[in-house]
mmCIF file of C-alpha atoms in Angstrom:
data_model
loop_
_atom_site.group_PDB
_atom_site.id
_atom_site.type_symbol
_atom_site.label_atom_id
_atom_site.label_comp_id
_atom_site.label_asym_id
_atom_site.label_seq_id
_atom_site.Cartn_x
_atom_site.Cartn_y
_atom_site.Cartn_z
ATOM 1 C CA MET A 298 -114.773 20.094 12.375
ATOM 2 C CA ASN A 299 -115.206 16.684 10.790
ATOM 3 C CA ASN A 300 -112.437 14.613 12.417
ATOM 4 C CA LYS A 301 -112.306 12.036 9.674
ATOM 5 C CA ILE A 302 -109.745 11.418 6.944
ATOM 6 C CA VAL A 303 -110.644 9.301 3.934
ATOM 7 C CA LEU A 304 -108.036 8.095 1.445
ATOM 8 C CA GLU A 305 -108.870 6.812 -2.034
ATOM 9 C CA ILE A 306 -106.495 4.517 -3.913
ATOM 10 C CA PRO A 307 -106.787 2.506 -7.161
ATOM 11 C CA TYR A 308 -104.866 -0.402 -5.554
ATOM 12 C CA TRP A 309 -102.197 -0.805 -2.889
ATOM 13 C CA VAL A 310 -98.522 -0.596 -3.860
ATOM 14 C CA SER A 311 -95.400 0.320 -1.905
ATOM 15 C CA HIS A 312 -95.297 3.885 -3.310
ATOM 16 C CA TYR A 313 -98.455 4.650 -1.305
ATOM 17 C CA ASN A 314 -97.191 3.252 2.003
ATOM 18 C CA MET A 315 -95.828 6.503 3.385
ATOM 19 C CA LEU A 316 -99.139 8.333 3.032
ATOM 20 C CA LEU A 317 -101.284 5.358 4.023
ATOM 21 C CA TYR A 318 -99.395 4.474 7.195
ATOM 22 C CA ALA A 319 -98.646 8.092 8.130
ATOM 23 C CA THR A 320 -102.341 8.968 7.933
ATOM 24 C CA TYR A 321 -103.244 5.884 9.958
ATOM 25 C CA TYR A 322 -100.673 6.833 12.610
ATOM 26 C CA TYR A 323 -101.913 10.436 12.697
ATOM 27 C CA CYS A 324 -105.532 9.385 13.065
ATOM 28 C CA ILE A 325 -104.756 7.053 15.965
ATOM 29 C CA GLN A 326 -102.684 9.696 17.749
ATOM 30 C CA ASN A 327 -105.352 12.397 17.302
ATOM 31 C CA ASN A 328 -108.471 10.260 17.667
ATOM 32 C CA TYR A 329 -109.579 10.803 14.064
ATOM 33 C CA ARG A 330 -111.631 8.345 12.059
ATOM 34 C CA PHE A 331 -109.602 6.696 9.288
ATOM 35 C CA GLU A 332 -110.860 5.040 6.135
ATOM 36 C CA VAL A 333 -109.328 3.805 2.881
ATOM 37 C CA LYS A 334 -111.571 3.306 -0.141
ATOM 38 C CA LEU A 335 -111.035 1.784 -3.571
ATOM 39 C CA ASN A 336 -111.305 4.222 -6.477
ATOM 40 C CA LYS A 337 -110.538 2.677 -9.855
ATOM 41 C CA LYS A 338 -110.974 6.024 -11.601
ATOM 42 C CA ILE A 339 -107.582 7.099 -10.253
ATOM 43 C CA ASN A 340 -104.868 6.159 -12.743
ATOM 44 C CA ASN A 341 -102.124 6.468 -10.168
ATOM 45 C CA GLY A 342 -101.590 8.288 -6.884
ATOM 46 C CA VAL A 343 -103.820 8.844 -3.859
ATOM 47 C CA ILE A 344 -106.649 11.254 -3.005
ATOM 48 C CA LEU A 345 -107.002 12.511 0.573
ATOM 49 C CA ASN A 346 -110.371 13.902 1.668
ATOM 50 C CA PHE A 347 -110.646 16.088 4.750
ATOM 51 C CA ASN A 348 -113.143 18.780 5.774
ATOM 52 C CA ASN A 349 -114.841 18.841 2.369
ATOM 53 C CA LYS A 350 -111.567 19.434 0.548
ATOM 54 C CA ASN A 351 -109.432 17.026 -1.446
ATOM 55 C CA SER A 352 -105.716 16.701 -2.097
ATOM 56 C CA PHE A 353 -104.028 14.609 -4.750
ATOM 57 C CA PHE A 354 -100.697 12.938 -3.933
ATOM 58 C CA ASP A 355 -98.351 12.323 -6.845
ATOM 59 C CA TYR A 356 -95.537 10.000 -5.763
ATOM 60 C CA SER A 357 -94.153 9.352 -9.253
ATOM 61 C CA ASP A 358 -90.418 9.626 -9.969
ATOM 62 C CA ASP A 359 -91.156 11.788 -13.015
ATOM 63 C CA VAL A 360 -91.333 15.593 -12.896
ATOM 64 C CA LEU A 361 -94.348 15.398 -15.241
ATOM 65 C CA PHE A 362 -97.780 15.565 -13.592
ATOM 66 C CA ILE A 363 -99.862 12.383 -13.621
ATOM 67 C CA GLU A 364 -103.130 14.321 -13.089
ATOM 68 C CA LYS A 365 -104.319 17.890 -13.733
ATOM 69 C CA PRO A 366 -103.649 19.965 -10.590
ATOM 70 C CA THR A 367 -106.716 22.097 -11.311
ATOM 71 C CA ASN A 368 -108.939 19.069 -10.699
ATOM 72 C CA PHE A 369 -108.129 19.198 -6.979
ATOM 73 C CA ASP A 370 -108.035 21.699 -4.142
ATOM 74 C CA PHE A 371 -104.378 20.830 -3.535
ATOM 75 C CA TYR A 372 -101.824 18.875 -5.550
ATOM 76 C CA PHE A 373 -98.862 17.496 -3.604
ATOM 77 C CA LYS A 374 -96.008 16.227 -5.765
ATOM 78 C CA ARG A 375 -92.900 14.327 -4.764
ATOM 79 C CA SER A 376 -90.728 15.150 -7.818
ATOM 80 C CA LEU A 377 -91.579 18.837 -8.045
ATOM 81 C CA LEU A 378 -89.431 21.313 -9.959
ATOM 82 C CA GLU A 379 -89.074 24.854 -8.664
ATOM 83 C CA LYS A 380 -90.729 26.260 -11.801
ATOM 84 C CA ASP A 381 -93.886 24.233 -11.061
ATOM 85 C CA PHE A 382 -94.131 25.300 -7.418
ATOM 86 C CA PHE A 383 -97.069 27.733 -7.551
ATOM 87 C CA ASP A 384 -100.816 28.073 -6.968
ATOM 88 C CA ASN A 385 -102.211 24.862 -5.442
ATOM 89 C CA ILE A 386 -99.132 22.757 -6.280
ATOM 90 C CA LEU A 387 -96.958 21.854 -3.278
ATOM 91 C CA PRO A 388 -93.892 19.652 -2.650
ATOM 92 C CA LEU A 389 -93.922 16.319 -0.845
ATOM 93 C CA ASN A 390 -90.183 16.511 -0.073
ATOM 94 C CA PHE A 391 -88.452 13.118 0.200
ATOM 95 C CA GLN A 392 -90.289 9.813 0.186
ATOM 96 C CA VAL A 393 -89.571 6.865 2.434
ATOM 97 C CA ASN A 394 -91.235 3.484 2.662
ATOM 98 C CA TYR A 395 -92.427 2.834 6.195
ATOM 99 C CA SER A 396 -95.196 0.993 8.009
ATOM 100 C CA TYR A 397 -96.949 1.204 11.355
ATOM 101 C CA ASN A 398 -98.918 -1.524 13.134
ATOM 102 C CA SER A 399 -99.614 -3.208 9.790
ATOM 103 C CA LEU A 400 -101.774 -6.036 11.140
ATOM 104 C CA SER A 401 -104.266 -3.520 12.530
ATOM 105 C CA PHE A 402 -103.888 -1.175 9.575
ATOM 106 C CA ILE A 403 -105.210 -3.649 7.002
ATOM 107 C CA LYS A 404 -108.488 -3.884 8.926
ATOM 108 C CA CYS A 405 -109.189 -0.287 7.848
ATOM 109 C CA LEU A 406 -108.946 -1.078 4.150
ATOM 110 C CA ASP A 407 -111.875 -1.732 1.865
ATOM 111 C CA ARG A 408 -112.147 -5.468 1.237
ATOM 112 C CA LYS A 409 -112.028 -4.752 -2.504
ATOM 113 C CA ILE A 410 -108.542 -3.296 -2.047
ATOM 114 C CA LEU A 411 -107.315 -6.362 -0.184
ATOM 115 C CA THR A 412 -108.575 -8.713 -2.889
ATOM 116 C CA ASP A 413 -107.333 -6.641 -5.840
ATOM 117 C CA GLN A 414 -104.579 -8.480 -7.727
ATOM 118 C CA LYS A 415 -102.342 -5.391 -7.823
ATOM 119 C CA SER A 416 -102.527 -5.140 -4.016
ATOM 120 C CA ARG A 417 -101.404 -8.718 -3.446
ATOM 121 C CA VAL A 418 -97.710 -8.036 -2.697
ATOM 122 C CA GLU A 419 -98.356 -5.294 -0.125
ATOM 123 C CA VAL A 420 -101.085 -7.320 1.568
ATOM 124 C CA ILE A 421 -98.639 -10.211 2.003
ATOM 125 C CA ARG A 422 -95.953 -7.851 3.294
ATOM 126 C CA ALA A 423 -98.371 -6.371 5.836
ATOM 127 C CA LEU A 424 -99.395 -9.828 7.051
ATOM 128 C CA ASP A 425 -95.768 -10.996 7.156
ATOM 129 C CA TYR A 426 -95.123 -9.171 10.425
ATOM 130 C CA PHE A 427 -92.087 -11.249 11.368
ATOM 131 C CA ASN A 428 -90.426 -10.865 7.965
ATOM 132 C CA LYS A 429 -90.338 -14.579 7.150
ATOM 133 C CA ILE A 430 -91.773 -14.489 3.629
ATOM 134 C CA THR A 431 -91.232 -11.148 1.925
ATOM 135 C CA ASN A 432 -87.767 -9.894 2.838
ATOM 136 C CA LEU A 433 -87.652 -7.884 -0.386
ATOM 137 C CA SER A 434 -86.094 -4.595 -1.477
ATOM 138 C CA HIS A 435 -89.356 -2.643 -1.246
ATOM 139 C CA ARG A 436 -90.347 -3.932 2.151
ATOM 140 C CA ALA A 437 -91.402 -1.063 4.436
ATOM 141 C CA MET A 438 -89.444 -0.232 7.572
ATOM 142 C CA ASP A 439 -91.398 -0.257 10.829
ATOM 143 C CA ILE A 440 -91.638 3.367 11.983
ATOM 144 C CA SER A 441 -91.725 2.317 15.638
ATOM 145 C CA THR A 442 -88.217 0.824 15.404
ATOM 146 C CA ILE A 443 -86.429 3.819 13.861
ATOM 147 C CA LYS A 444 -84.082 5.707 16.150
ATOM 148 C CA ARG A 445 -80.804 7.595 15.982
ATOM 149 C CA ASN A 446 -77.671 5.621 16.732
ATOM 150 C CA ASP A 447 -75.442 7.823 18.870
ATOM 151 C CA ASN A 448 -72.456 5.494 18.505
ATOM 152 C CA ASP A 449 -69.482 6.815 16.524
ATOM 153 C CA TYR A 450 -68.234 4.558 13.723
ATOM 154 C CA GLN A 451 -65.246 6.785 12.930
ATOM 155 C CA GLY A 452 -66.723 8.124 9.710
ATOM 156 C CA ARG A 453 -67.822 4.809 8.221
ATOM 157 C CA VAL A 454 -69.254 5.354 4.724
ATOM 158 C CA ILE A 455 -72.164 3.469 3.175
ATOM 159 C CA PHE A 456 -73.230 3.321 -0.471
ATOM 160 C CA GLN A 457 -75.051 0.141 -1.438
ATOM 161 C CA THR A 458 -76.811 0.583 -4.737
ATOM 162 C CA ARG A 459 -77.888 -1.057 -7.984
ATOM 163 C CA LEU A 460 -77.300 -0.657 -11.712
ATOM 164 C CA TRP A 461 -79.852 -0.304 -14.498
ATOM 165 C CA ASN A 462 -79.311 -2.121 -17.786
ATOM 166 C CA PRO A 463 -79.575 0.491 -20.584
ATOM 167 C CA ASP A 464 -80.473 -2.224 -23.091
ATOM 168 C CA ASN A 465 -83.753 -2.849 -21.274
ATOM 169 C CA ASN A 466 -85.183 0.497 -22.357
ATOM 170 C CA PRO A 467 -85.841 1.535 -25.985
ATOM 171 C CA SER A 468 -85.421 5.293 -25.354
ATOM 172 C CA LEU A 469 -82.035 6.700 -26.396
ATOM 173 C CA GLU A 470 -82.400 9.406 -23.751
ATOM 174 C CA GLU A 471 -83.055 6.807 -21.061
ATOM 175 C CA LYS A 472 -80.119 4.672 -22.230
ATOM 176 C CA GLU A 473 -77.824 7.677 -21.882
ATOM 177 C CA ARG A 474 -79.229 8.478 -18.437
ATOM 178 C CA ARG A 475 -78.685 4.913 -17.251
ATOM 179 C CA ASN A 476 -75.123 4.811 -18.580
ATOM 180 C CA LYS A 477 -74.332 8.038 -16.744
ATOM 181 C CA GLN A 478 -75.974 6.771 -13.560
ATOM 182 C CA ASN A 479 -74.186 3.421 -13.714
ATOM 183 C CA ALA A 480 -70.810 5.075 -14.298
ATOM 184 C CA PHE A 481 -71.268 7.292 -11.238
ATOM 185 C CA ARG A 482 -72.282 4.401 -9.027
ATOM 186 C CA ILE A 483 -69.482 2.083 -10.155
ATOM 187 C CA ASN A 484 -66.734 4.697 -9.898
ATOM 188 C CA THR A 485 -68.015 5.931 -6.539
ATOM 189 C CA CYS A 486 -67.999 2.426 -5.075
ATOM 190 C CA ARG A 487 -64.494 1.766 -6.378
ATOM 191 C CA LEU A 488 -63.128 5.024 -4.976
ATOM 192 C CA ILE A 489 -64.628 4.520 -1.533
ATOM 193 C CA LYS A 490 -63.630 0.860 -1.426
ATOM 194 C CA LYS A 491 -60.049 1.800 -2.318
ATOM 195 C CA TYR A 492 -59.537 4.581 0.240
ATOM 196 C CA TYR A 493 -61.931 3.691 3.061
ATOM 197 C CA LYS A 494 -61.455 0.098 4.124
ATOM 198 C CA ASN A 495 -64.121 0.281 6.811
ATOM 199 C CA SER A 496 -66.793 1.294 4.291
ATOM 200 C CA LEU A 497 -69.945 -0.578 3.345
ATOM 201 C CA VAL A 498 -70.189 -0.216 -0.422
ATOM 202 C CA GLY A 499 -71.236 -2.447 -3.273
ATOM 203 C CA ILE A 500 -73.577 -3.194 -6.137
ATOM 204 C CA TYR A 501 -76.726 -5.312 -6.024
ATOM 205 C CA PRO A 502 -75.837 -8.606 -7.734
ATOM 206 C CA ASP A 503 -77.672 -9.366 -10.978
ATOM 207 C CA SER A 504 -76.633 -10.605 -14.416
ATOM 208 C CA TYR A 505 -75.940 -7.123 -15.811
ATOM 209 C CA SER A 506 -73.899 -5.970 -12.795
ATOM 210 C CA SER A 507 -71.922 -9.210 -12.887
ATOM 211 C CA LYS A 508 -70.738 -8.377 -16.391
ATOM 212 C CA ILE A 509 -69.556 -4.815 -15.812
ATOM 213 C CA ALA A 510 -68.781 -4.550 -12.076
ATOM 214 C CA SER A 511 -67.992 -8.039 -10.813
ATOM 215 C CA ASP A 512 -65.483 -6.627 -8.306
ATOM 216 C CA LEU A 513 -68.209 -4.703 -6.495
ATOM 217 C CA LEU A 514 -71.008 -7.226 -6.105
ATOM 218 C CA LEU A 515 -72.620 -7.500 -2.703
ATOM 219 C CA ASP A 516 -72.967 -10.906 -1.090
ATOM 220 C CA LYS A 517 -76.395 -12.326 -1.980
ATOM 221 C CA LYS A 518 -76.849 -13.318 1.651
ATOM 222 C CA SER A 519 -76.469 -9.699 2.791
ATOM 223 C CA ILE A 520 -78.820 -7.824 0.459
ATOM 224 C CA THR A 521 -82.034 -8.186 2.451
ATOM 225 C CA LYS A 522 -83.720 -4.989 3.573
ATOM 226 C CA SER A 523 -83.266 -5.830 7.246
ATOM 227 C CA ILE A 524 -79.505 -6.284 6.845
ATOM 228 C CA TYR A 525 -79.254 -3.095 4.802
ATOM 229 C CA PHE A 526 -80.978 -1.101 7.547
ATOM 230 C CA ARG A 527 -78.664 -2.697 10.103
ATOM 231 C CA ASN A 528 -75.661 -1.553 8.041
ATOM 232 C CA LEU A 529 -77.124 1.923 7.624
ATOM 233 C CA PHE A 530 -77.737 2.137 11.369
ATOM 234 C CA CYS A 531 -74.037 1.436 11.945
ATOM 235 C CA SER A 532 -72.679 4.044 9.503
ATOM 236 C CA ASP A 533 -71.927 7.771 9.746
ATOM 237 C CA ILE A 534 -71.743 9.041 6.155
ATOM 238 C CA ALA A 535 -74.082 8.049 3.318
ATOM 239 C CA ILE A 536 -73.758 8.673 -0.420
ATOM 240 C CA ALA A 537 -76.815 9.590 -2.498
ATOM 241 C CA ASP A 538 -77.368 10.133 -6.204
ATOM 242 C CA ASP A 539 -80.380 10.692 -8.424
ATOM 243 C CA GLY A 540 -82.656 7.721 -8.979
ATOM 244 C CA LEU A 541 -85.153 7.164 -11.767
ATOM 245 C CA LYS A 542 -85.957 10.159 -13.997
ATOM 246 C CA ASP A 543 -83.050 12.045 -12.386
ATOM 247 C CA THR A 544 -84.992 12.724 -9.191
ATOM 248 C CA PRO A 545 -84.182 11.708 -5.583
ATOM 249 C CA GLY A 546 -85.016 8.106 -4.719
ATOM 250 C CA TRP A 547 -86.107 6.607 -1.411
ATOM 251 C CA LYS A 548 -82.556 6.111 -0.197
ATOM 252 C CA ILE A 549 -81.814 9.739 0.669
ATOM 253 C CA GLY A 550 -84.966 9.943 2.795
ATOM 254 C CA GLU A 551 -83.835 6.823 4.650
ATOM 255 C CA TYR A 552 -80.435 8.429 5.264
ATOM 256 C CA ALA A 553 -82.108 11.431 6.876
ATOM 257 C CA PHE A 554 -84.418 9.235 8.965
ATOM 258 C CA PHE A 555 -81.436 7.345 10.385
ATOM 259 C CA GLY A 556 -79.551 10.586 11.073
ATOM 260 C CA LYS A 557 -76.654 10.215 8.635
ATOM 261 C CA ALA A 558 -74.437 12.867 7.103
ATOM 262 C CA ILE A 559 -75.184 12.914 3.366
ATOM 263 C CA ILE A 560 -73.083 13.540 0.264
ATOM 264 C CA SER A 561 -75.298 13.873 -2.802
ATOM 265 C CA THR A 562 -75.386 14.741 -6.449
ATOM 266 C CA PRO A 563 -77.314 18.013 -7.025
ATOM 267 C CA ILE A 564 -80.948 17.803 -5.876
ATOM 268 C CA SER A 565 -83.103 19.169 -8.701
ATOM 269 C CA THR A 566 -86.504 18.932 -6.983
ATOM 270 C CA VAL A 567 -88.031 21.089 -4.247
ATOM 271 C CA VAL A 568 -87.154 19.823 -0.769
ATOM 272 C CA GLU A 569 -88.142 22.335 1.880
ATOM 273 C CA SER A 570 -85.523 23.449 4.447
ATOM 274 C CA PHE A 571 -83.047 20.776 3.321
ATOM 275 C CA ASP A 572 -79.937 22.925 2.918
ATOM 276 C CA GLU A 573 -76.461 22.494 1.521
ATOM 277 C CA ASN A 574 -73.727 22.247 4.196
ATOM 278 C CA VAL A 575 -76.418 21.897 6.865
ATOM 279 C CA ASN A 576 -78.105 18.680 5.739
ATOM 280 C CA PHE A 577 -75.902 17.535 2.864
ATOM 281 C CA LEU A 578 -72.738 18.223 0.890
ATOM 282 C CA LYS A 579 -73.396 18.765 -2.808
ATOM 283 C CA LEU A 580 -71.274 17.406 -5.636
ATOM 284 C CA SER A 581 -70.741 19.665 -8.649
ATOM 285 C CA ASP A 582 -72.756 17.538 -11.054
ATOM 286 C CA ARG A 583 -73.962 14.032 -11.908
ATOM 287 C CA ASN A 584 -70.458 12.921 -12.963
ATOM 288 C CA SER A 585 -68.401 14.345 -10.098
ATOM 289 C CA TYR A 586 -67.626 11.122 -8.244
ATOM 290 C CA HIS A 587 -63.981 12.253 -8.022
ATOM 291 C CA GLU A 588 -65.052 14.923 -5.485
ATOM 292 C CA ILE A 589 -66.330 12.363 -2.990
ATOM 293 C CA PRO A 590 -63.065 11.601 -1.131
ATOM 294 C CA ASP A 591 -62.545 15.310 -0.374
ATOM 295 C CA LYS A 592 -66.135 15.576 0.871
ATOM 296 C CA ILE A 593 -65.663 12.530 3.085
ATOM 297 C CA GLU A 594 -62.426 13.945 4.506
ATOM 298 C CA TRP A 595 -64.148 17.258 5.302
ATOM 299 C CA LEU A 596 -66.867 15.396 7.196
ATOM 300 C CA ILE A 597 -64.372 13.238 9.087
ATOM 301 C CA GLU A 598 -62.309 16.290 10.063
ATOM 302 C CA GLN A 599 -63.524 17.440 13.482
ATOM 303 C CA LYS A 600 -66.239 14.766 13.193
ATOM 304 C CA ARG A 601 -68.534 17.091 11.256
ATOM 305 C CA TYR A 602 -70.560 14.045 10.181
ATOM 306 C CA SER A 603 -71.998 13.893 13.684
ATOM 307 C CA GLU A 604 -73.420 17.423 13.532
ATOM 308 C CA ILE A 605 -74.866 17.036 10.024
ATOM 309 C CA GLY A 606 -76.282 13.632 10.933
ATOM 310 C CA SER A 607 -78.011 15.186 13.930
ATOM 311 C CA ASN A 608 -79.394 17.948 11.680
ATOM 312 C CA ASN A 609 -80.865 15.325 9.382
ATOM 313 C CA PHE A 610 -82.429 13.326 12.182
ATOM 314 C CA ASP A 611 -84.131 16.502 13.402
ATOM 315 C CA TRP A 612 -85.199 17.398 9.843
ATOM 316 C CA ALA A 613 -86.702 13.947 9.305
ATOM 317 C CA ASN A 614 -88.666 14.188 12.555
ATOM 318 C CA LYS A 615 -90.093 17.525 11.416
ATOM 319 C CA ASN A 616 -90.801 16.522 7.819
ATOM 320 C CA LEU A 617 -90.977 12.753 7.304
ATOM 321 C CA HIS A 618 -92.213 11.230 10.541
ATOM 322 C CA PRO A 619 -95.991 10.467 10.464
ATOM 323 C CA LYS A 620 -96.739 12.845 13.332
ATOM 324 C CA SER A 621 -95.425 15.820 11.328
ATOM 325 C CA TYR A 622 -95.910 14.611 7.741
ATOM 326 C CA ILE A 623 -99.714 14.589 7.932
ATOM 327 C CA GLN A 624 -99.952 17.548 10.303
ATOM 328 C CA ARG A 625 -98.368 19.694 7.578
ATOM 329 C CA ILE A 626 -100.985 18.497 5.072
ATOM 330 C CA ILE A 627 -103.884 19.082 7.460
ATOM 331 C CA THR A 628 -102.592 22.552 8.388
ATOM 332 C CA ILE A 629 -102.373 23.560 4.725
ATOM 333 C CA MET A 630 -105.893 22.311 4.054
ATOM 334 C CA GLU A 631 -107.311 24.067 7.121
ATOM 335 C CA LEU A 632 -105.612 27.395 6.411
ATOM 336 C CA ASN A 633 -106.984 27.471 2.870
ATOM 337 C CA LYS A 634 -110.678 26.750 3.452
#
């Protein structure tokens, strides 16, 4: 067996972090050779090469395919619909943005990647180990610091989110989607804030949010990624809804990683072994914010949030943690030689 994994990327952006750092972690733990090359022929996504086979990784929010699956041995897609789950097409489950030993990791990258203009932000983030320069919303969480908090916060709820201005997109369909999404997020925050005084809810402050939800704006001093993770760590119940293109965003993966009980709008994409009433409580539809208080009360009763949170922490270890995330990929590629 050739114990070497080679990744090809067109540039380095935060959407690739999970695969890049997970592969790096896996290679270190299993004494594999690790290499990342620049490939400008890739429009988006990442190619993984192992044992003379290749896999394409599609991390887009859209359910549409960014490449032809038949061009690769395997096609792993994050936003995969059940109807597209066949042949060589496989789900990537949830996505989270994490890092591991970033100062050593960048030494494995092709110099052309590090000097590419589109890679500039992630290079700075990787070098900014002590979080002094780039405390931004897409900053990766350090995988070595993630652990389950066994403290009980009496059912504390967290939902810190943002709005999308419908006027910033020319598509009528997208405008409607954003209006629906914004309405859910605003009404959810107001409901939770009204009935659960110990909650951590609010809207990211920007000019648009200030106009339509001024009563919900988060303090600008408390919107850094590090503070958000600290708040998430000290919560029990987390609210999730669809992100861009009506597919799950990064937030729900973070909830699972931190071992939180989850209440979510319906999940339309394939997420393996992530089950209703075991890992999350499902709302009826995209507009059903009025159901949230009853869901919260059910979780608080008999402290059910603790059991579901524990289920999610276990699920994340089996599906999202680098040690298992890449092992699944390698196993699939080895079993289908």
